[in-house]
C-alpha positions as a printed Julia matrix, in Angstrom:
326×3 Matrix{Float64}:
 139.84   84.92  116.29
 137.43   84.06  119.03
 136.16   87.75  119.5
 134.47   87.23  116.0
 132.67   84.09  116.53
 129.32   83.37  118.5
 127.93   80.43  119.08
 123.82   81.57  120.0
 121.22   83.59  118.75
 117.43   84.66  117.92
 116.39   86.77  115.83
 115.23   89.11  119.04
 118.42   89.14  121.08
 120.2    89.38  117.69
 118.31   92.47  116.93
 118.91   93.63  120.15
 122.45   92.72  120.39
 123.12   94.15  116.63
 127.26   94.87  116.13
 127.92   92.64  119.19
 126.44   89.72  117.16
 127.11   90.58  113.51
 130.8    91.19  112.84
 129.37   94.45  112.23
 131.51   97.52  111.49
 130.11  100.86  110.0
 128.15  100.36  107.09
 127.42   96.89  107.48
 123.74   97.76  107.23
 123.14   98.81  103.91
 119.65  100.31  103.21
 117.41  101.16  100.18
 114.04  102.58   99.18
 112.28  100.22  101.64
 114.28   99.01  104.47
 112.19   96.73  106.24
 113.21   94.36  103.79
 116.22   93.42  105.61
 118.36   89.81  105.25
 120.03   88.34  107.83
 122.88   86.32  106.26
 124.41   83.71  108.06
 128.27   83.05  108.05
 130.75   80.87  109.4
 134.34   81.91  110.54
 133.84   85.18  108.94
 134.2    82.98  105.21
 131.34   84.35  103.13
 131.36   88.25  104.58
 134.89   88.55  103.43
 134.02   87.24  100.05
 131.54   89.94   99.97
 133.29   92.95  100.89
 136.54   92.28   99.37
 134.61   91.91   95.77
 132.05   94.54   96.83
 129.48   92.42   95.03
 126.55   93.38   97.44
 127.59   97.59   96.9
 124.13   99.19   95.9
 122.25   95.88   96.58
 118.33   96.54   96.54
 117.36   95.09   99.97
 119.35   95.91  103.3
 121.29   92.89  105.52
 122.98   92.38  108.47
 126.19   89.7   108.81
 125.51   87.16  111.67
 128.8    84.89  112.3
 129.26   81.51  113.61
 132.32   79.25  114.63
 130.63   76.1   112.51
 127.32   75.14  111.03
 125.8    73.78  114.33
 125.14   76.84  115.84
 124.5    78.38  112.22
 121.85   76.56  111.73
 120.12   76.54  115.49
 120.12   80.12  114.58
 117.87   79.4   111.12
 115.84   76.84  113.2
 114.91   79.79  115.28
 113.91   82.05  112.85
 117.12   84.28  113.73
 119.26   84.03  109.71
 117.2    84.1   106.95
 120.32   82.28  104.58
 122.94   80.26  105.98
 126.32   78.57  104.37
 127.54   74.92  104.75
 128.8    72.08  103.78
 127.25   69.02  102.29
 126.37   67.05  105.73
 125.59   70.06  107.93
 122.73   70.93  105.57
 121.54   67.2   105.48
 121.7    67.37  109.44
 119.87   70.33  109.84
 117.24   69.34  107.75
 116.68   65.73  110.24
 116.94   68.52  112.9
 113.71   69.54  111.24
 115.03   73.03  110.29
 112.55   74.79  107.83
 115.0    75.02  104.8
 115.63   74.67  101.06
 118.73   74.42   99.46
 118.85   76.92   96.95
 122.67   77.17   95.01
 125.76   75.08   95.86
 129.18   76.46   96.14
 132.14   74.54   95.1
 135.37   74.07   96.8
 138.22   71.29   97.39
 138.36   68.89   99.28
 141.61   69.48  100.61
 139.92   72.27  103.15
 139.96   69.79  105.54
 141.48   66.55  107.56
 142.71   64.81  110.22
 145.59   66.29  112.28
 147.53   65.28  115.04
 150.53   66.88  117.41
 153.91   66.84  115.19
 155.8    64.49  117.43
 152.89   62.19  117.55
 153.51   58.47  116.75
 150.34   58.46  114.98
 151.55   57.79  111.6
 148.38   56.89  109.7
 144.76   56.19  110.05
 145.47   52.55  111.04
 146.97   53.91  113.99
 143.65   55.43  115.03
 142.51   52.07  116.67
 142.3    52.76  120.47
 142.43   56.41  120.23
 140.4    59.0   120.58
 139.52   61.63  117.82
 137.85   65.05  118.43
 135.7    65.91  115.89
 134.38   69.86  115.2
 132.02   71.09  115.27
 128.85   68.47  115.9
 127.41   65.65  114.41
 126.97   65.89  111.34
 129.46   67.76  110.32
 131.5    67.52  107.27
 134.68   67.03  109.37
 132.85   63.38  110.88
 131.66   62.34  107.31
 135.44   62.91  106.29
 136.7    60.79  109.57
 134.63   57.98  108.98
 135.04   57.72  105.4
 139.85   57.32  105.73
 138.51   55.07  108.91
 136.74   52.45  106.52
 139.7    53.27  103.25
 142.34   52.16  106.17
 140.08   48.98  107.54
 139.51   50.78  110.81
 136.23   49.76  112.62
 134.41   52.56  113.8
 134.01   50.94  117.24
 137.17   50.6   117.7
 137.91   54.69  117.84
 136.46   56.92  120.45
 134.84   59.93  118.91
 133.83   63.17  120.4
 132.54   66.26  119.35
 133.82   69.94  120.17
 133.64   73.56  118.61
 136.65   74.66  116.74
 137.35   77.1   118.94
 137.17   75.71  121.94
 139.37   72.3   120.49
 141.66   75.08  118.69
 142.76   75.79  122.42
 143.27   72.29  124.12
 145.04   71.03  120.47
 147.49   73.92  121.28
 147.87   73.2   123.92
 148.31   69.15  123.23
 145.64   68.27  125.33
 144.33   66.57  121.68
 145.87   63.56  120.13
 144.23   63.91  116.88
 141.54   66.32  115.63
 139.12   66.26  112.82
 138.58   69.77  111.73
 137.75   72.09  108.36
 139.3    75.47  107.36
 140.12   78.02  108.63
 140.78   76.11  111.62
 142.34   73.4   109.76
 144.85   75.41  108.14
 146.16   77.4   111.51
 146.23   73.9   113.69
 148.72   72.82  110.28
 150.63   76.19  110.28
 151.18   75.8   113.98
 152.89   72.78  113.58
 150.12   69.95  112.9
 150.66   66.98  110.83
 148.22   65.6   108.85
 147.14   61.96  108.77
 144.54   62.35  105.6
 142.56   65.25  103.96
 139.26   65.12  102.78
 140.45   63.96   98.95
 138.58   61.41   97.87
 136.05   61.17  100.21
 134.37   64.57  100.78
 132.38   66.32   97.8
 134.08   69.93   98.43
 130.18   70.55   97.93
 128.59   73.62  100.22
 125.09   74.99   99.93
 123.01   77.97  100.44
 120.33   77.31  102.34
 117.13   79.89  102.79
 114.24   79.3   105.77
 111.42   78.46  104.05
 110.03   81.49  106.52
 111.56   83.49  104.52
 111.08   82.32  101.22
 107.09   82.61  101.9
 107.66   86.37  102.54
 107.53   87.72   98.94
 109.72   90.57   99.6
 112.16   88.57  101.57
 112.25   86.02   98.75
 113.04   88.59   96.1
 115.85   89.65   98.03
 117.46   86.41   98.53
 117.57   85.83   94.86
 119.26   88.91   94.29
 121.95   88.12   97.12
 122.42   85.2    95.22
 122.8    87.06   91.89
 125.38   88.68   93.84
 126.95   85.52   95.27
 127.59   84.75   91.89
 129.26   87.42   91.11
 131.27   87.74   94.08
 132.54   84.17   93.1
 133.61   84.99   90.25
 135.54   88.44   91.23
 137.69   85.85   94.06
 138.83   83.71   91.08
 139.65   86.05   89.2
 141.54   88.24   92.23
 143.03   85.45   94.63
 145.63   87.83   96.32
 143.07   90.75   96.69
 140.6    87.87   97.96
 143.12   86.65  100.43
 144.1    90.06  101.65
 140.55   91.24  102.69
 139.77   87.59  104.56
 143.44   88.46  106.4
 141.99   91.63  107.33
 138.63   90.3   108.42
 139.62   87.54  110.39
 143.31   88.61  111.84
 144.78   85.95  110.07
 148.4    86.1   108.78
 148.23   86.72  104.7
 150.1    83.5   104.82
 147.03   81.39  105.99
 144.62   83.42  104.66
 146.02   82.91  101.17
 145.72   78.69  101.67
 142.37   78.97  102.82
 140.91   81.22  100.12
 142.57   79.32   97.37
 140.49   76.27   98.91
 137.45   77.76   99.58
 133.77   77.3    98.48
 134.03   80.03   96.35
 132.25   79.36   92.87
 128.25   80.36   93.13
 125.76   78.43   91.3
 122.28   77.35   91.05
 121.4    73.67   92.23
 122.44   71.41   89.48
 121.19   67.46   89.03
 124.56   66.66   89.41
 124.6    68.21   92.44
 121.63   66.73   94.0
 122.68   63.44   93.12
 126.19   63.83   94.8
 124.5    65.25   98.08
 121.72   62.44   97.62
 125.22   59.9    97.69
 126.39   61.91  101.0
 123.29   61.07  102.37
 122.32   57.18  101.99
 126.18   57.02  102.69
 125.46   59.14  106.38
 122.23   57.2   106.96
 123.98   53.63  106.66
 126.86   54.55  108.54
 124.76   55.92  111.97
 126.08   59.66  111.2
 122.51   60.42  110.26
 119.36   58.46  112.32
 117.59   58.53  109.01
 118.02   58.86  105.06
 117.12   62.94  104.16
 115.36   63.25  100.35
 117.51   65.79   98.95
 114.93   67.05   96.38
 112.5    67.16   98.89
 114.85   69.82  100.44
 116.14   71.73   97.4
 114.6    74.59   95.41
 115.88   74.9    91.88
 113.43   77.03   90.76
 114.37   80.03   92.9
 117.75   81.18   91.48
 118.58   80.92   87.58
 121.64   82.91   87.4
 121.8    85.51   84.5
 123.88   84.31   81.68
């Protein structure tokens, strides 16, 4: 699924670049009575497009958007750093690392998943057994730092008594560590969905998910760029009208859900279906609840050296923007 990912961008070469960039296929662009207002809406793995067109939530949408996909949040959110997506998805530590990354940004709804959507996995004849036996190993991590996949490592390496000093950790795209796990060039591998799910498929065995120690939290984030545009801002509250709605329709349709990620991504039905049944599906506006539980991820990040400092999650969230009709 590599011919769908794409790891760089700005908003000029991704203008430029348009369907080599997007995902796009016909009719991707959708326009109205005044096209310039035009979102770009960042994705990752091809997750939150599929969601989309399968429930055809954005049909007759009153602002016009282009899809820009990414392998993980990393190079997600260089591309809202730059200007280049006006939203972006993620999970709960990504968005805390961008925003030390000093990425203009507010949080503006959460999505809500399970935890399950990711873990630790290692070769199927591996005598790795548990996360005990991580001590004098080495652990590839995807995508960055900070990513959820490093907050879920660390967390089974303190449950199992494992000092973090005593396991090597490096960081690698999915993609990229998709190949050299295939081709057992990785021990073990700390990775999310959809990756997570093919590496298992393909014969993987997993040491620990992320139950119990991940939220299954993601977030929508918008640059604050585009938030101060008026038009742009209007927009983005009606996408998330939309995301809302489009949440809704995959809960209610798993199997016709499933079918159109399959068909977006290339994935067999069979993995398609595990993923979307895990999936940060549900759209909602920020709750206190919520803040609290990402304000826990991040004092949590901070004391453990996964963040270099503690991020203010309210200083970063915007609940005022979205207050989804009844």
């Amino acid at each position: 699924m590599t011919d769908l990912l794409f790891s760089k961008a700005s908003r000029r070469s991704w203008l430029k670049q348009g369907a080599a960039l997007s995902l796009a296929a016909t009719g991707s662009l959708r326009a109205w009575a005044q096209p310039q207002t035009t979102l770009i809406l960042g994705d990752q793995a091809g997750g939150l497009r599929s969601l989309f067109e399968a429930s055809k939530a954005l049909e007759g949408a009153p602002f016009a958007y282009r899809w820009a996909n990414f392998q993980g949040a990393a190079p997600l959110f260089e591309a809202q750093r730059s200007a280049a997506v006006d939203t972006a998805m993620a999970g709960d530590l990504p968005v805390l690392a961008a925003a030390v990354g000093k990425t203009p940004l507010k949080i503006v709804a959460t999505r809500v998943g399970k935890a399950d959507s990711l873990g630790i996995v290692v070769q199927p004849d591996s005598p790795l057994r548990s996360v005990s036996d991580l001590r004098g190993k080495t652990v590839i991590v995807s995508s960055a730092r900070g990513s959820i996949s490093q907050y879920q490592l660390y967390g089974a390496l303190e449950e199992a008594g494992v000092p973090r000093t005593e396991v090597t950790v490096k960081f690698v795209l999915p993609t990229d560590a998709a190949a050299a796990f295939a081709s057992k060039q990785i021990d073990a591998w700390a990775v999310f969905d959809p990756y997570y799910t093919i590496a298992v498929q393909q014969g993987g065995r997993i040491l620990r998910d992320g139950r119990g120690i991940n939220t299954a939290l993601g977030f929508i984030t918008a640059s604050e760029h585009s938030l101060a545009d008026p038009a742009r801002r209007a927009a983005i509250v009606q996408f998330l009208d939309r995301l809302g709605r489009a949440g809704d329709w995959a809960l209610a349709n798993p199997e016709a859900y499933a079918l159109a990620y399959s068909q977006l991504t290339r994935l067999p039905i069979e993995s398609a279906r595990i993923i979307t049944a895990r999936a940060s599906v549900a759209g909602r506006p920020v709750s206190e609840a919520d803040i609290v539980a990402l304000q826990a991820v991040s004092d949590r990040s901070a004391r453990d050296g996964i963040l270099p400092v503690r991020v203010d999650v309210r200083a970063i969230t915007d609940t005022q923007l979205w207050k989804r009709p009844a």
